[in-house]
Structures are given as structure tokens and as C-alpha cells.
Amino acid sequence: MAPAVPRSGDAIFANVERVNAELFTLTYGAIVRQLLTDLEEVEEVNKQLDQMGYNIGIRLIDEFLAKSNVTRCVDFRETAEVIAKVGFKMFLGVTASVTNWDSEGTSCSLILEDNPLVDFVELPDTCQGLYYCNILSGVVRGALEMVSMKTEVTWVRDMLRGDDAFELQVKLLKQVPEEYPYKDDE
Amino acid sequence: MIGAGKMKQYANVLDKPLSKGRQEVSLSAFAYLFSELVQYNQTQVDNIGDLERRLEDAGYAVGARVLELLCHREKGNRRETRLLGILSFIHSTVWKVLFGKVADSLEKGTEHEDEYMISEKELLVNRFISVPKDMGTFNCGAFAAGIVRGVLDNAGFPAVVTAHFVPVEGQQRPRTTILIKFAEEVLRREARLG
């Protein structure tokens, strides 16, 4: 039998090296600020943040798998729980909750009440279209793609826009069957 | 507006209690983020000088905010007005909060009156970075230099701050020295204050 999937990332988080969240928060703020200056359009900034997140996600998944002992998830429901309880905890020190499942079990929401990215942040009027935390959706998408799940990740609620929580909707588009790089041998 | 539907409550940053600053994230989360910062900026420049300038610029934004935050939280809304005071504030308070430890050393330059150095054996932002040969003297410490400049400048001590690698005998990796060169006016004021 496969080893039990950890139910929370608390133990892992306690064992990894950590840094002050304020350094992380302020550095992220500096990145967003640079993007806004460079790209001018908030839409472009959203796109770039998502791309950066994706780049992180495809690298982060290796560390996640190595440190978490998580093996293959049986279904998308389990995947979502693992992201919320283990993934978020392990890297950001916070946990998300999973709700709003559709009847097929292919779409759900990750709800974050604590989000270290947004401390000290207030969206000015000129940036109202900005998804400030868009890097997170890229991370989730990139990481899942590396375990053969194509997903679409969108923001439903955003505290910086006046909502009462952060809600990230994760929709499973398709499971890509694993392919082996046979080509070289042929 | 009556009947305009749900009125959204925008949270005002200043209405929230100031965090104690004890929250942590994993070092790798920071490392991934910082690496994206460097890679993105690499796409925006065509020489190393510009890349360092842009990292410094990002650091400056952090430094400006750190000064405000720490003066408020750690120093009862007072900020240092003397040269040595602000330097030791950076060396101890700022470093401790941001990097979890006091900086390894703070020294005064021996050749120039206006130069000071903060050195770190293994600077956090350089920890996972190896600079390719063709990028010569490039140093990610420029980000930390920017933080230092951001703090100094906003406290009223304009300075030029640069990061350099200094080889250490018997050590594989060089240490990072952040060189601070104060503007003339700062030294004049300091002399006047006696």
C-alpha cells in the first residue's frame, strides 16, 4: 500500500528553513510595482504574474513531491485537498479550505483567509483590474501540469477588491495520459 | 447609493492592526520568487549594469517600506538621525527582521571617510545563485544594496550603495560586501552635529 498522504503540511513546514514573511511580501510587492511600471497595462501585468507563477509551479512541484511523501492522488478531490492542506502550508505557512465542488468533481474553490502576499497592500484606483495575487494561480496551474493535470485557475473573490476572502477556482480540464519519450529509441 | 447591490467593504491598510512580524514562509518560496525577479529583469536589460540597477531599484522599494515599518514597530515612531545610529539600525534591526540574523560585520572604510561596509558571509539572496562566467561581476546582492539604500535615503542619508563579492581565503564562496558611500551633505551635517 502506498504511504498515507499527510493530512497537513504542519510537520513539513516546521522542518523546512523559513524566512520572515515580510521580506517575502515586500519583495513580491516590489515585483508587482516593477511590472506595473514596465508594462503599464494591468492586463499585461496579470499575464506576466501568471507566467512567473507558472515558471515557479513547474519547479516547485519537484520539491513538493520530494518533501511531502505524497504519491499519486486517486482523484481530483484528493489533489485539491493536498494542495490546500499540504502545499499551501509547506510553502506559505497558511492553509486553504476546499469548497464549492461541482457535481462531477472536476471544479472546486480554494479559499484563503490568510494570504501572506497581501500584507500592507491596498489597490489604488488606477489598478482596479489587477489580480494582485495572480502569481498564485500560475503556481497552482504549473505545478498541476507537471503531474499531468491541465487546469484552469481563476480568481473568484479577492480581498483587495473588497471581498471577504480569497477564492481561487480550480477547474480540471483534462488529465493528460503519461507519455514516455520513446522517440529517442526509435 | 441605495439599491446599488452589495456594497463592498474595502479594507484600509491603516485600519488594520500592525502585524507583529512573526509570520514566516518557507525559504524556498522566497527563493523561487527572488529567482523570478532576477529572471524577469534579465529579459528587460542588455547589460549587467542595468540588471543590477533594476534589482537595486526593486530593493529600494523594499527598504523604503521596511524603514517605515520598523521605525513604527520597533522604535516607537522614532528614527535615527545620526550616521552611526542609522548604520547600526540597518546592521542589526533591519538585518535581523529581514534575514533572521544580525549582519556579520559593519566596518568603516580605511581609505575614505565617507565609506562604510556591511559584510555577510552568505547573503540570503546570493545563497542559491551562481553567477555564470560570462556575467562577470554581476551580484544579486544588488537587491540587498537597494534595501540598504532605500532605508538610508528615506531616513535622510542619501548614499550610493553597491554590492561586491570579496573572496575569502579557505572558503569556496566569496562573502558579499555592501559598500555604502554617503553623499557629501550627510558628512557635513554629521560634522556640524559633532
mmCIF file of C-alpha atoms in Angstrom, chain A residues 13 16-28 30-31 33-35 38-39 48 51-53 55-56 59-64 67 90-94 114-122 128 135 158-164, chain B residues 6-14 16 18-37 39-41 44 53-55 57-62 65-66 69-70 73 96-99 124 127-128 143 147:
data_model
loop_
_atom_site.group_PDB
_atom_site.id
_atom_site.type_symbol
_atom_site.label_atom_id
_atom_site.label_comp_id
_atom_site.label_asym_id
_atom_site.label_seq_id
_atom_site.Cartn_x
_atom_site.Cartn_y
_atom_site.Cartn_z
ATOM 1 C CA PHE A 13 6.638 23.440 7.394
ATOM 2 C CA VAL A 16 11.971 23.471 6.377
ATOM 3 C CA GLU A 17 14.096 26.575 6.570
ATOM 4 C CA ARG A 18 11.945 29.643 6.815
ATOM 5 C CA VAL A 19 12.251 33.366 6.291
ATOM 6 C CA ASN A 20 10.301 36.310 7.594
ATOM 7 C CA ALA A 21 7.080 36.673 5.641
ATOM 8 C CA GLU A 22 7.556 40.435 5.455
ATOM 9 C CA LEU A 23 10.669 40.054 3.305
ATOM 10 C CA PHE A 24 8.645 37.814 1.011
ATOM 11 C CA THR A 25 5.648 40.141 0.961
ATOM 12 C CA LEU A 26 7.653 43.274 0.295
ATOM 13 C CA THR A 27 9.744 41.579 -2.381
ATOM 14 C CA TYR A 28 6.603 40.455 -4.122
ATOM 15 C CA ALA A 30 8.456 45.287 -5.482
ATOM 16 C CA ILE A 31 7.959 42.828 -8.345
ATOM 17 C CA ARG A 33 5.449 47.532 -8.799
ATOM 18 C CA GLN A 34 8.172 46.932 -11.397
ATOM 19 C CA LEU A 35 5.744 45.135 -13.681
ATOM 20 C CA ASP A 38 7.277 48.361 -17.236
ATOM 21 C CA LEU A 39 4.095 47.033 -18.761
ATOM 22 C CA GLN A 48 3.134 38.301 -16.558
ATOM 23 C CA GLN A 51 3.572 33.374 -16.240
ATOM 24 C CA MET A 52 6.003 33.879 -13.360
ATOM 25 C CA GLY A 53 3.805 31.724 -11.178
ATOM 26 C CA ASN A 55 7.538 29.069 -14.008
ATOM 27 C CA ILE A 56 7.655 28.655 -10.253
ATOM 28 C CA ARG A 59 9.919 23.843 -10.458
ATOM 29 C CA LEU A 60 8.198 23.839 -7.097
ATOM 30 C CA ILE A 61 6.368 20.568 -7.725
ATOM 31 C CA ASP A 62 9.649 18.640 -7.532
ATOM 32 C CA GLU A 63 10.424 19.987 -4.106
ATOM 33 C CA PHE A 64 6.858 19.388 -3.064
ATOM 34 C CA LYS A 67 9.452 16.606 0.805
ATOM 35 C CA MET A 90 4.531 23.888 3.206
ATOM 36 C CA PHE A 91 5.484 26.966 1.238
ATOM 37 C CA LEU A 92 3.448 29.857 2.574
ATOM 38 C CA GLY A 93 2.664 28.663 6.070
ATOM 39 C CA VAL A 94 -1.086 29.042 5.597
ATOM 40 C CA ASP A 114 -4.756 34.370 5.293
ATOM 41 C CA ASN A 115 -2.611 35.405 2.406
ATOM 42 C CA PRO A 116 0.947 36.472 3.093
ATOM 43 C CA LEU A 117 1.223 38.153 -0.296
ATOM 44 C CA VAL A 118 -1.135 40.982 0.511
ATOM 45 C CA ASP A 119 0.074 42.359 3.841
ATOM 46 C CA PHE A 120 0.487 46.141 3.612
ATOM 47 C CA VAL A 121 -1.246 46.212 0.229
ATOM 48 C CA GLU A 122 -4.027 48.461 -0.903
ATOM 49 C CA GLN A 128 -8.588 48.123 -10.146
ATOM 50 C CA ILE A 135 1.228 34.586 -9.284
ATOM 51 C CA ASP A 158 -10.233 38.868 -3.823
ATOM 52 C CA MET A 159 -9.967 40.701 -0.524
ATOM 53 C CA LEU A 160 -8.099 43.548 -2.185
ATOM 54 C CA ARG A 161 -11.198 44.072 -4.292
ATOM 55 C CA GLY A 162 -13.406 44.222 -1.245
ATOM 56 C CA ASP A 163 -14.422 40.572 -0.918
ATOM 57 C CA ASP A 164 -14.327 38.724 2.372
ATOM 58 C CA LYS B 6 -23.831 44.648 -2.356
ATOM 59 C CA MET B 7 -21.611 47.411 -1.113
ATOM 60 C CA LYS B 8 -18.070 46.186 -0.970
ATOM 61 C CA GLN B 9 -16.054 46.909 2.110
ATOM 62 C CA TYR B 10 -12.585 47.923 1.110
ATOM 63 C CA ALA B 11 -10.171 47.205 3.865
ATOM 64 C CA ASN B 12 -7.992 50.152 4.650
ATOM 65 C CA VAL B 13 -4.442 49.134 5.426
ATOM 66 C CA LEU B 14 -4.143 51.704 8.173
ATOM 67 C CA LYS B 16 -5.775 47.028 10.380
ATOM 68 C CA LEU B 18 0.051 46.226 12.621
ATOM 69 C CA SER B 19 1.300 42.661 12.457
ATOM 70 C CA LYS B 20 3.945 41.585 14.938
ATOM 71 C CA GLY B 21 6.080 40.392 12.062
ATOM 72 C CA ARG B 22 6.457 36.858 13.320
ATOM 73 C CA GLN B 23 4.810 35.170 10.369
ATOM 74 C CA GLU B 24 7.089 33.089 8.230
ATOM 75 C CA VAL B 25 7.113 31.488 4.815
ATOM 76 C CA SER B 26 9.432 28.794 3.589
ATOM 77 C CA LEU B 27 12.842 29.858 2.399
ATOM 78 C CA SER B 28 12.199 28.134 -0.903
ATOM 79 C CA ALA B 29 9.064 30.195 -1.517
ATOM 80 C CA PHE B 30 11.238 33.280 -1.208
ATOM 81 C CA ALA B 31 13.994 31.745 -3.319
ATOM 82 C CA TYR B 32 11.577 30.895 -6.154
ATOM 83 C CA LEU B 33 10.122 34.371 -6.054
ATOM 84 C CA PHE B 34 13.503 36.060 -5.999
ATOM 85 C CA SER B 35 14.683 33.915 -8.880
ATOM 86 C CA GLU B 36 11.682 35.048 -10.918
ATOM 87 C CA LEU B 37 12.528 38.650 -10.065
ATOM 88 C CA GLN B 39 14.942 36.275 -14.491
ATOM 89 C CA TYR B 40 12.266 38.786 -15.366
ATOM 90 C CA ASN B 41 14.687 41.663 -15.032
ATOM 91 C CA GLN B 44 14.418 43.735 -19.639
ATOM 92 C CA ARG B 53 20.336 48.811 -11.270
ATOM 93 C CA ARG B 54 16.936 47.223 -11.686
ATOM 94 C CA LEU B 55 17.471 44.798 -8.827
ATOM 95 C CA ASP B 57 15.529 49.563 -7.662
ATOM 96 C CA ALA B 58 13.360 46.660 -6.503
ATOM 97 C CA GLY B 59 15.336 46.506 -3.260
ATOM 98 C CA TYR B 60 14.937 50.246 -2.764
ATOM 99 C CA ALA B 61 11.160 49.806 -2.725
ATOM 100 C CA VAL B 62 11.545 47.192 -0.007
ATOM 101 C CA ARG B 65 8.859 50.344 3.439
ATOM 102 C CA VAL B 66 10.994 48.461 5.908
ATOM 103 C CA LEU B 69 7.505 49.643 9.305
ATOM 104 C CA LEU B 70 10.379 49.107 11.717
ATOM 105 C CA ARG B 73 7.015 48.853 15.339
ATOM 106 C CA LYS B 96 17.530 40.720 11.922
ATOM 107 C CA VAL B 97 13.972 41.242 10.768
ATOM 108 C CA LEU B 98 14.600 40.585 7.083
ATOM 109 C CA PHE B 99 17.272 37.927 7.156
ATOM 110 C CA LEU B 124 20.405 35.237 1.725
ATOM 111 C CA ARG B 127 22.541 31.676 -1.435
ATOM 112 C CA PHE B 128 21.022 29.836 -4.375
ATOM 113 C CA PHE B 143 18.931 43.752 -4.239
ATOM 114 C CA ILE B 147 17.275 47.733 0.502
#
